[in-house]
Short mmCIF file of C-alpha atoms in Angstrom, two decimals:
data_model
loop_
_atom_site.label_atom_id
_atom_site.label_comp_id
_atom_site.label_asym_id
_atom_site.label_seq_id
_atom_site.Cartn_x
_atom_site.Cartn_y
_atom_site.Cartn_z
CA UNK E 1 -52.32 -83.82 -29.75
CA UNK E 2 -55.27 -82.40 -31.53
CA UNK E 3 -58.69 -81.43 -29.65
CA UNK E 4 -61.22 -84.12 -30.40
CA UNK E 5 -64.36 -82.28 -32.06
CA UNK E 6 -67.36 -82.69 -28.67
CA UNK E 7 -70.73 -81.48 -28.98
CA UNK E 8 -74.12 -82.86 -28.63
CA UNK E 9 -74.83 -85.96 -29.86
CA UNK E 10 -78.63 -85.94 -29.92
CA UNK E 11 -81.11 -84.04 -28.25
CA UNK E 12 -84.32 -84.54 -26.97
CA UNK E 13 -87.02 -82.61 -24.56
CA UNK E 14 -90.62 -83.08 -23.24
CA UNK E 15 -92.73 -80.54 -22.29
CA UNK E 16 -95.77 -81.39 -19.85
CA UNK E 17 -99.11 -82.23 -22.08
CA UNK E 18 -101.41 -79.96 -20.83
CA UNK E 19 -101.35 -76.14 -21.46
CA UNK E 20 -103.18 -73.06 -20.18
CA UNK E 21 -103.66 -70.26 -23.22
CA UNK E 22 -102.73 -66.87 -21.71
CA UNK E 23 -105.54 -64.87 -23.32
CA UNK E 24 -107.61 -67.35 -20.93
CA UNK E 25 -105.49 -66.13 -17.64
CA UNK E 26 -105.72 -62.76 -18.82
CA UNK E 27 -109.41 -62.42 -18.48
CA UNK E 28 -109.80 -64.31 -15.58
CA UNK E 29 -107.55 -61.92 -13.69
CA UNK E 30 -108.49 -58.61 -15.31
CA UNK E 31 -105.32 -58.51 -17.35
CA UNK E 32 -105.73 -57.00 -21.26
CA UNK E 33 -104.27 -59.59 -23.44
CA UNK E 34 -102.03 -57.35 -25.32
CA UNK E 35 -100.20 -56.57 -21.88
CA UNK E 36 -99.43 -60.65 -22.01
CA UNK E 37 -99.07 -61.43 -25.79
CA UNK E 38 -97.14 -57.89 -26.77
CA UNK E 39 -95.28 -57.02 -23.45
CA UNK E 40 -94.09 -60.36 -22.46
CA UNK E 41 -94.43 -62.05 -26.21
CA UNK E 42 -96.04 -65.29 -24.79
CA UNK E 43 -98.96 -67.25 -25.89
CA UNK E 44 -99.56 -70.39 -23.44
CA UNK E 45 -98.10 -72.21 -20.58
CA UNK E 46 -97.24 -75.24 -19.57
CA UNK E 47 -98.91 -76.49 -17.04
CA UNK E 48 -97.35 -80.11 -14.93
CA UNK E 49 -100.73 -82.25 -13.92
CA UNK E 50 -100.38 -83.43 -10.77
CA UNK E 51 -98.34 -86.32 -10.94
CA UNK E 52 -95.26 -84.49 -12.99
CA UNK E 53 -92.43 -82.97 -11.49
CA UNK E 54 -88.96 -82.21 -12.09
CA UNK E 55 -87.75 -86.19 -12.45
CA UNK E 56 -90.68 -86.77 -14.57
CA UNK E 57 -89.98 -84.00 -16.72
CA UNK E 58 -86.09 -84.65 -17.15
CA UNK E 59 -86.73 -88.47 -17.52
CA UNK E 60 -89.04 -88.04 -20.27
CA UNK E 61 -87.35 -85.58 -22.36
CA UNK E 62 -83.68 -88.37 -21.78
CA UNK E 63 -86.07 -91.48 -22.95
CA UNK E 64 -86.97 -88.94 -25.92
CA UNK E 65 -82.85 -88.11 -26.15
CA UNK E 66 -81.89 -91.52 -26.13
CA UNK E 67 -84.39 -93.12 -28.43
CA UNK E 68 -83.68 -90.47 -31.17
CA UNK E 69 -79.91 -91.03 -31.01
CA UNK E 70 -80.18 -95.09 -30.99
CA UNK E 71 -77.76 -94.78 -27.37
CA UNK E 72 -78.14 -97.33 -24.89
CA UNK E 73 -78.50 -96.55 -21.47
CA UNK E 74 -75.01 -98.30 -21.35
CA UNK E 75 -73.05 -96.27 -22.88
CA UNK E 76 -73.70 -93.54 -20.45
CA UNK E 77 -70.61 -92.54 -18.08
CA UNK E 78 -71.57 -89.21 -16.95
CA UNK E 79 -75.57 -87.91 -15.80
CA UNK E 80 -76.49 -84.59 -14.62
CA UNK E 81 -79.31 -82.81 -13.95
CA UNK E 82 -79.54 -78.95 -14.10
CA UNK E 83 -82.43 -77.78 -11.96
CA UNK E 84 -83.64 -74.90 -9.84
CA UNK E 85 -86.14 -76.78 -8.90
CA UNK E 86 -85.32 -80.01 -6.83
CA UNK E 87 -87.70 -82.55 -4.95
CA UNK E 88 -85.27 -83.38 -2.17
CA UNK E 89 -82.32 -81.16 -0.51
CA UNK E 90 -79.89 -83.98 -0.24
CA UNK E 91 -80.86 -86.69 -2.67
CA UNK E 92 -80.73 -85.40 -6.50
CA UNK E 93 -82.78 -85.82 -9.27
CA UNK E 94 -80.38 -87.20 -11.12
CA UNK E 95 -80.47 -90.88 -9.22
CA UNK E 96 -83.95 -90.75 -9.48
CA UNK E 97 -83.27 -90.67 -13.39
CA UNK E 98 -80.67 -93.01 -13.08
CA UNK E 99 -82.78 -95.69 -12.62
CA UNK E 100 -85.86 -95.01 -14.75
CA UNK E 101 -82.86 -95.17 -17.26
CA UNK E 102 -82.07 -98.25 -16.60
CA UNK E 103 -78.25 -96.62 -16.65
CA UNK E 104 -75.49 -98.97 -15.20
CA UNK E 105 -74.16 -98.63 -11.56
CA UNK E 106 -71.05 -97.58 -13.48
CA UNK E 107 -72.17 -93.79 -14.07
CA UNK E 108 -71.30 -90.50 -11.82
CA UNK E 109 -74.30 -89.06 -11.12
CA UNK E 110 -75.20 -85.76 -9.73
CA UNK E 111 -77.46 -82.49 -9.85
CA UNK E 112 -76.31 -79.06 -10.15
CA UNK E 113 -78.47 -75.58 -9.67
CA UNK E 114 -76.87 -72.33 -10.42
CA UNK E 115 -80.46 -70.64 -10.95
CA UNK E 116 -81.55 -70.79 -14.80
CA UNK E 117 -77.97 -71.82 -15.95
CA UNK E 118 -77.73 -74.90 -14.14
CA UNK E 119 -78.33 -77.07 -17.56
CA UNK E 120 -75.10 -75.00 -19.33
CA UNK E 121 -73.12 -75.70 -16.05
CA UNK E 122 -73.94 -79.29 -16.67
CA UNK E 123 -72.92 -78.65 -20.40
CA UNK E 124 -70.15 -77.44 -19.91
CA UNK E 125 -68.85 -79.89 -17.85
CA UNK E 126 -69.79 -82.84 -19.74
CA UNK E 127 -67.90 -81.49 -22.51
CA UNK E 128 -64.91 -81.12 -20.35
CA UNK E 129 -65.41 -84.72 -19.08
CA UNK E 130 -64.85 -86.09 -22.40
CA UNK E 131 -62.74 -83.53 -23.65
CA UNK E 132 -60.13 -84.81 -21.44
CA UNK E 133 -60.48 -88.35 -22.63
CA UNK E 134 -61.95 -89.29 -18.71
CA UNK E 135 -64.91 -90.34 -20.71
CA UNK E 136 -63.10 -93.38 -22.31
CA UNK E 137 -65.14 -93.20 -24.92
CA UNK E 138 -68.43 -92.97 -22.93
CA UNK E 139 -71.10 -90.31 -23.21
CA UNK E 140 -72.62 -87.76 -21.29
CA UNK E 141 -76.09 -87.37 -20.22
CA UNK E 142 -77.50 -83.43 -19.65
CA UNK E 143 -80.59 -82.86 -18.22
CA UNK E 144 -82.11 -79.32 -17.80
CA UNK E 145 -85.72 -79.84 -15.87
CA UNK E 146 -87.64 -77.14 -14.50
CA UNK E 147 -91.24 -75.95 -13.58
CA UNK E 148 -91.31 -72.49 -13.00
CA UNK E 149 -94.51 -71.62 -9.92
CA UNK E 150 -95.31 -68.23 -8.55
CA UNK E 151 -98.10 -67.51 -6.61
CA UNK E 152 -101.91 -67.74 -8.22
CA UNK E 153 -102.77 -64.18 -9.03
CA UNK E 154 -99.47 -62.60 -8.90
CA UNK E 155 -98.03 -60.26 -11.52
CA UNK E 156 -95.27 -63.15 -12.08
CA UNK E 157 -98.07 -65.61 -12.70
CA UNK E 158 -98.02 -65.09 -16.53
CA UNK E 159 -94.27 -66.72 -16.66
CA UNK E 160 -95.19 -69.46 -15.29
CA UNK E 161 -93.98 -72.76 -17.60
CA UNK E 162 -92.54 -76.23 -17.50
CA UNK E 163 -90.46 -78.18 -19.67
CA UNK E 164 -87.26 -79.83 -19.86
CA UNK E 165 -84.11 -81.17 -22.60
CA UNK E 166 -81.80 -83.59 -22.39
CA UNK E 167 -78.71 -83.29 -24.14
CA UNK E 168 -76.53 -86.08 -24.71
CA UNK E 169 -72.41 -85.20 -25.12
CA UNK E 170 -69.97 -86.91 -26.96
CA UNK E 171 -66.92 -87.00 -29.52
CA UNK E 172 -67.63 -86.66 -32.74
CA UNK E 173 -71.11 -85.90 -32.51
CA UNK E 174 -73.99 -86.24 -34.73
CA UNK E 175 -75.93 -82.95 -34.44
CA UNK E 176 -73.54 -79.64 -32.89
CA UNK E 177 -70.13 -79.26 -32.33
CA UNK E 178 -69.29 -77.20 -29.58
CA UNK E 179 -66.46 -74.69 -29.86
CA UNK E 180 -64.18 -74.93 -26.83
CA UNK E 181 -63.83 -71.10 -26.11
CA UNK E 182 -66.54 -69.47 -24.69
CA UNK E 183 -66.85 -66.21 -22.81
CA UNK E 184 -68.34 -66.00 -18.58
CA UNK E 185 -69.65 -63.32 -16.77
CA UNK E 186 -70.31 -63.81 -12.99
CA UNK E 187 -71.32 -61.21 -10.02
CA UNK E 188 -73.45 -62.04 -6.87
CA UNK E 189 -76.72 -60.04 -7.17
CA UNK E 190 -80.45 -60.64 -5.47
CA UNK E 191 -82.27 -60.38 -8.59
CA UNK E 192 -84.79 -64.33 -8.14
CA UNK E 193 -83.98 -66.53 -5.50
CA UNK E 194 -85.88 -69.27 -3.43
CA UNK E 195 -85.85 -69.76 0.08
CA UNK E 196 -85.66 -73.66 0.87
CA UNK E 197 -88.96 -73.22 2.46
CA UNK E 198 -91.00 -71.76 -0.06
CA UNK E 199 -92.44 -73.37 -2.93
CA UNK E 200 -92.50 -70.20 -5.36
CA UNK E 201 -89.44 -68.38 -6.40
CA UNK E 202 -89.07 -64.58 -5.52
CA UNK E 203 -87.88 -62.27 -8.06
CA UNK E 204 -86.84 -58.75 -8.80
CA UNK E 205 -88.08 -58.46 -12.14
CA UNK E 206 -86.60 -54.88 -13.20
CA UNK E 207 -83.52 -55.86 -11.68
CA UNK E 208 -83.38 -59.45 -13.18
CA UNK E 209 -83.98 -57.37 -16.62
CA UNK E 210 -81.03 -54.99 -15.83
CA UNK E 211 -78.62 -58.22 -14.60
CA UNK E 212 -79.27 -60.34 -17.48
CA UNK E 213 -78.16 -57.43 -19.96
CA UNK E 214 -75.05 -56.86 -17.89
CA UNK E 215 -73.80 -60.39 -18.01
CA UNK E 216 -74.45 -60.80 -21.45
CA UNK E 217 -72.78 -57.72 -22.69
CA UNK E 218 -69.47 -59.38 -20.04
CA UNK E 219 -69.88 -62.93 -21.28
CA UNK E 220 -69.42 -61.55 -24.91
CA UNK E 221 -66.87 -59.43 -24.57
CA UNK E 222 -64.98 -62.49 -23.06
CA UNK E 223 -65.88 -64.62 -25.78
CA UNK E 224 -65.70 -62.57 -28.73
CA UNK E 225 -61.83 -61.09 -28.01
CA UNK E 226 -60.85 -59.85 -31.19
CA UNK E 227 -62.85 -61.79 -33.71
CA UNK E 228 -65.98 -59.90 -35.60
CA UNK E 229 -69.19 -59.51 -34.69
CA UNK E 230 -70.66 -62.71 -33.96
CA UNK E 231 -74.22 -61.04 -35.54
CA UNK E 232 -72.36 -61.10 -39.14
CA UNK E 233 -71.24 -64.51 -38.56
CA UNK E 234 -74.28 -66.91 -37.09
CA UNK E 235 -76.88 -68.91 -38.85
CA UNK E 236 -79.19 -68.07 -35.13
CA UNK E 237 -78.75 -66.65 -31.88
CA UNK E 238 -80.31 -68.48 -29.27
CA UNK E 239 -81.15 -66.62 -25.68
CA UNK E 240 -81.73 -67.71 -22.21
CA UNK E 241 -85.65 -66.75 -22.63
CA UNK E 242 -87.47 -66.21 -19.07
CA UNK E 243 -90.17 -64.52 -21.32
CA UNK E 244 -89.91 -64.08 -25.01
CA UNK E 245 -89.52 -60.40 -24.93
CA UNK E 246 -86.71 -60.58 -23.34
CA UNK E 247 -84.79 -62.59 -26.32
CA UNK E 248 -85.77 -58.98 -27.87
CA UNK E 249 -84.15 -56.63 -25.38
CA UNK E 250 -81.15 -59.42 -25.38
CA UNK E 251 -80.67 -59.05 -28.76
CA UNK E 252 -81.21 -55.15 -29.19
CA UNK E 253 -78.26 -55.28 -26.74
CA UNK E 254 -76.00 -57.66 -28.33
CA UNK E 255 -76.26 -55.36 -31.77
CA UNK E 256 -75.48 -51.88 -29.53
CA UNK E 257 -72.55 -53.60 -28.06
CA UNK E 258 -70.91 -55.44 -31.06
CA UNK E 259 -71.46 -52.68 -33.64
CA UNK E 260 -71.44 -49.15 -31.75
CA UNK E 261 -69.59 -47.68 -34.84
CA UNK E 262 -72.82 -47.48 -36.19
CA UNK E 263 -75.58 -44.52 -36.01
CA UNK E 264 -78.64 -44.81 -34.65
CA UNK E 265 -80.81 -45.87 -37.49
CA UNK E 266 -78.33 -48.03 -39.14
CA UNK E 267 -77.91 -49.92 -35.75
CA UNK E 268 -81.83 -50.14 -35.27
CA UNK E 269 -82.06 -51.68 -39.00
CA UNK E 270 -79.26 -53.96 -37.95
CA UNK E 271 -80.98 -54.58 -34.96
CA UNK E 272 -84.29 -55.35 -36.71
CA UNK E 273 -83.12 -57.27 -39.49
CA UNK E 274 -81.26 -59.86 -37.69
CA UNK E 275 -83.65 -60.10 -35.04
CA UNK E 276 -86.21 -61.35 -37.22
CA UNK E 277 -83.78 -63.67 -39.37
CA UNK E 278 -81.56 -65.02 -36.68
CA UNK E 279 -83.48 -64.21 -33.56
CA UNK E 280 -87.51 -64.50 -33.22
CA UNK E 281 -88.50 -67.94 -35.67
CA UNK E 282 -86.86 -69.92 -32.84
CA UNK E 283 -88.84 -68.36 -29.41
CA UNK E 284 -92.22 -70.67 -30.91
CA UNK E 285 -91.54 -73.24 -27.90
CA UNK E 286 -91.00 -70.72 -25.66
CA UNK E 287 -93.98 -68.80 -26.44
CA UNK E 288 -95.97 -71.72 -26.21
CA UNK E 289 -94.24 -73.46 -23.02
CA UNK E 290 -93.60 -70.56 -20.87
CA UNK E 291 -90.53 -70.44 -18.67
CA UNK E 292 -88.86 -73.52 -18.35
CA UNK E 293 -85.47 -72.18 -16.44
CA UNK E 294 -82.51 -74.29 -16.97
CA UNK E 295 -84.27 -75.81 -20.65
CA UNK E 296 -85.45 -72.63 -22.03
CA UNK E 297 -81.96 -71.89 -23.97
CA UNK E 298 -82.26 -75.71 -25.24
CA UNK E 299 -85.93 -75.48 -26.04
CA UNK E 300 -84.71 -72.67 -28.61
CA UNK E 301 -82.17 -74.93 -29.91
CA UNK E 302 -84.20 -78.06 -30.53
CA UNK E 303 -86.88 -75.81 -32.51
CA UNK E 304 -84.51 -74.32 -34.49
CA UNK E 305 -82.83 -77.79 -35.27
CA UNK E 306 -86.17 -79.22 -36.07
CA UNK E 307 -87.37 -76.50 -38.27
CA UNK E 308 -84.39 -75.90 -40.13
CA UNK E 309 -83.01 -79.52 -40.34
CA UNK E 310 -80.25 -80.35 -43.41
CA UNK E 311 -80.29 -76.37 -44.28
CA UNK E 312 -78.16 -75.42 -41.19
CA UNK E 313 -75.37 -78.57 -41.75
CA UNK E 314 -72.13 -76.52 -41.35
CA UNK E 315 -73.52 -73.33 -40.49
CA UNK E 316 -72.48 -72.09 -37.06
CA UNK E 317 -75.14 -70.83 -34.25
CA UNK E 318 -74.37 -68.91 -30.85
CA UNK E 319 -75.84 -69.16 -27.29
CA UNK E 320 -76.11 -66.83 -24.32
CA UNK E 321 -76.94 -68.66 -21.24
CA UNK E 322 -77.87 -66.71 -18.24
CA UNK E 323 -78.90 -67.42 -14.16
CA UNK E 324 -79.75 -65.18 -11.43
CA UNK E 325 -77.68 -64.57 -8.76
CA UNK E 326 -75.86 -64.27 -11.43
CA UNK E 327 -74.01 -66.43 -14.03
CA UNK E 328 -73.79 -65.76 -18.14
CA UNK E 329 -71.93 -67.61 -20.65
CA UNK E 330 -71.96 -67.01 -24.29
CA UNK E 331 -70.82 -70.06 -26.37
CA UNK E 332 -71.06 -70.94 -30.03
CA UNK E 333 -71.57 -74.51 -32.26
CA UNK E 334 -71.50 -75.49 -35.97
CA UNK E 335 -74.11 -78.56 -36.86
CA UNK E 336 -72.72 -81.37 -38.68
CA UNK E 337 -72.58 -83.29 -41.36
CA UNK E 338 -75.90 -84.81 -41.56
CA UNK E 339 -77.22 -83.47 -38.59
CA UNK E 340 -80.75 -82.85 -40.00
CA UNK E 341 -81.57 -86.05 -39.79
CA UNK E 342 -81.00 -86.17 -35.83
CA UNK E 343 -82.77 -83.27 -35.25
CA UNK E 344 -85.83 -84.63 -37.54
CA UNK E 345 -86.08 -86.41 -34.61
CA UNK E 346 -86.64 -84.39 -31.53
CA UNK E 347 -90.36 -84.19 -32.16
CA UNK E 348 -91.09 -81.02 -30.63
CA UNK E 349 -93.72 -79.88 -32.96
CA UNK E 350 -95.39 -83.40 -32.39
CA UNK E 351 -95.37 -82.21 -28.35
CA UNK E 352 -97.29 -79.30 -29.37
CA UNK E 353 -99.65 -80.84 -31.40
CA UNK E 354 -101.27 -83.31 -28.64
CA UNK E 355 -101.45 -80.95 -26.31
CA UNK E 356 -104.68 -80.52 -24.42
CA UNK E 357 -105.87 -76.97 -23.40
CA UNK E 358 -107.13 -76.34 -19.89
CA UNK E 359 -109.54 -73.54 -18.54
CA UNK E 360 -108.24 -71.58 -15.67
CA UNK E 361 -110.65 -73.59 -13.13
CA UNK E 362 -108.63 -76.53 -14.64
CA UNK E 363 -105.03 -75.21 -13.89
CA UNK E 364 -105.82 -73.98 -10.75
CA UNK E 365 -107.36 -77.40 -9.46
CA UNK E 366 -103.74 -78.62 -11.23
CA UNK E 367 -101.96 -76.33 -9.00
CA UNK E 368 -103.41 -76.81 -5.89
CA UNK E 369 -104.10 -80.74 -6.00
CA UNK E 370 -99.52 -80.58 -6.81
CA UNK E 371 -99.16 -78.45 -3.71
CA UNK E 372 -101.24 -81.09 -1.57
CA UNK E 373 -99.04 -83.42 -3.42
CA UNK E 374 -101.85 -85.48 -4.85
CA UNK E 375 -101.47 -87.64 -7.57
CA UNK E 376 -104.31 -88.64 -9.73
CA UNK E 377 -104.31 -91.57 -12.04
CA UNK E 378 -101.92 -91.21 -15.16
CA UNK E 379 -103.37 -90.97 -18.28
CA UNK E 380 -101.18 -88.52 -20.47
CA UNK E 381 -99.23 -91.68 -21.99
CA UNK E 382 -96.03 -89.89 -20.35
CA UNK E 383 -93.34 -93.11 -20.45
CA UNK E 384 -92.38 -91.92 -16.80
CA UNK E 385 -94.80 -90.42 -13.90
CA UNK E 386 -94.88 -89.68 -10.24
CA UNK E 387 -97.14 -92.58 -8.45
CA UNK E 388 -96.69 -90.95 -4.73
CA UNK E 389 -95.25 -89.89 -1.57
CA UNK E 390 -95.05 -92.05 1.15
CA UNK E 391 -93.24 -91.43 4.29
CA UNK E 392 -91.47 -88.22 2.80
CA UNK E 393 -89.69 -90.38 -0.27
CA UNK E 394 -91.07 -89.90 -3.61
CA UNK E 395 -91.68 -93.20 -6.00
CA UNK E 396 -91.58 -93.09 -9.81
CA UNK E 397 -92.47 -95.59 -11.85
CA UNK E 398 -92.02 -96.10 -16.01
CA UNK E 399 -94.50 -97.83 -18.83
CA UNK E 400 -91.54 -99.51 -20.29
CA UNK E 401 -88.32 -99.85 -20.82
CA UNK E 402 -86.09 -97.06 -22.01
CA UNK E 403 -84.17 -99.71 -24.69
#
């Protein structure tokens, strides 16, 4: 029996409506801009208002999903939510989605963290799920939600972000085709964690540098076997992107490892000629986000589906994924037939546009009124929001229906 072609059906993401521009940060703390928009490659951040948070985040951006596909919540079988940052340790996000969803009581439902690559975990998975015909002609529901917080005033406070994308997974889909061999890398290193009782991550950062280049260079060799380099043969490489800079160094050692029977400045033009065709029009969201953990990878691929629409139909694309602690997997798609006019509909360019921009006074009064866990009256026209904390359980409510 023949593999059924499963990919992702539609996707959608949301990214929180306010923003902070770097350049603004930078002079507040004493920071020269060109040490923020050079050496890291970013631009703005997004910056979650009070009453946002992981649910709200990954609820949004599956509303967004399943509006652009046409997919009612009932033909959902499978939910999960990718996160590194959770609001409860026992309950997951993912029921909290469930119901602003309006998804039937006949759904598994559950949240996964493996650091950053909790939303390819979830992937990976779903495709599995219906890969084996456990689906029953259902879809799946992938939700990578994140807001990455470190400490005002600390070096890591410039990759800072939130955002998240939901990825619905099914046969025969509408906008990628996933190809079922992909290639893992996985070794237990302290490079970021979180204790559970701190709010801000911890991180490494040379180190986290140094991991992520190891476990892409495994995670391709176990993908790529004996077939040629996948730089000759993709439309766009997409990175895990922590920073946009990174994407650079990931792709500088991608080239060095798939074509070392080159010299040095015939690998460097390879290296700089692909970066800039395959590589760097697709880090926009990500410059103008900031981190968003588990979503960054699928931030990349919903701007590079929305600006390149009907032009990449059949061409193929490839994907690292990476988390600390660590976990890499580098996997590869084709978009379909007629796939441009899905991704017309993502609407991440529209997200952009209605942004408002905050002073630093502004995002710091954000930041500490979220800590306090304060929740001021909604008026972003988000279709799901946070409306409080009462006795240690957190209440969402929505505008509207879903469908």
């Amino acid at each position: 029996m023949s593999t059924p072609d499963v990919g992702i059906d539609q996707l959608g993401i949301y990214i929180p409506r306010h923003a902070l521009p770097l350049d603004r940060l930078a002079a507040a703390r004493g920071v020269p801009p060109e040490k923020i928009s050079i050496g890291l490659g970013a631009l703005a951040m997004a910056v979650p208002a009070p009453w946002e948070d992981t649910v709200t985040l990954g609820a949004n951006a599956a509303a967004r999903a399943l509006r652009a596909g046409g997919i009612a919540p009932d033909e959902i079988g499978l939910l999960v939510v990718g996160t590194e940052t959770a609001v409860d340790h026992a309950k997951p996000a993912s029921i909290f989605l469930h119901e602003l969803l309006g998804l039937t009581s006949r759904c598994r439902t559950f949240e996964l963290k493996h650091a950053c690559y909790g939303g390819t975990a979830g992937v990976m998975m779903a495709v599995d799920w219906v890969r084996s015909g456990a689906a029953r002609g259902r879809k799946a529901l992938v939700v990578a939600t994140d807001i990455a917080r470190y400490d005002l005033g600390s070096s890591a406070e410039f990759t800072q972000g939130a955002g998240a994308a939901a990825l619905v997974i099914g046969a025969a889909p509408r906008l990628l085709t996933l190809d079922a061999g992909t290639g893992v890398y996985a070794s237990n290193v302290w490079d970021f964690w979180r204790p559970l009782d701190r709010r801000e991550a911890l991180v490494d950062g040379k180190f986290s540098v140094d991991c992520y280049l190891d476990a892409l260079a495994g995670a391709l060799a176990d993908y790529r076997g004996d077939a040629a380099p996948v730089v000759d043969r993709m439309a766009a490489l997409l990175y895990h992107t922590p920073f946009p800079k990174m994407a650079q160094k990931a792709h500088r050692r991608l080239v060095e490892r798939e074509r070392p029977d080159l010299d040095g400045d015939a690998q460097t033009a390879l290296f700089e000629r692909s970066y800039a065709e395959l590589v760097e029009p697709w880090l926009w969201l990500a410059r103008q986000a900031g981190n968003t953990y588990t979503a960054s990878l699928y931030l990349g691929l919903a701007w590079l589906a929305e600006q390149r629409g009907a032009a990449l139909e059949g061409h193929d694309v490839g994907l690292f994924s990476y988390g600390s602690g660590c976990q890499g997997e580098f996997f590869s798609g084709r978009f379909a037939a007629g796939s441009g006019a899905h991704a017309g509909r993502i609407g991440a360019a529209a997200l952009l546009d209605d942004r408002v921009l905050l002073d630093v006074a502004q995002y710091e009064d954000f930041v500490r009124e979220g800590a306090r866990g304060g929740t001021p009256s909604v008026d972003d026209g988000a279709l799901c929001h946070l409306t409080g904390v009462r006795d240690h359980k957190r209440h969402y409510g929505r505008q509207e229906a879903i469908a």
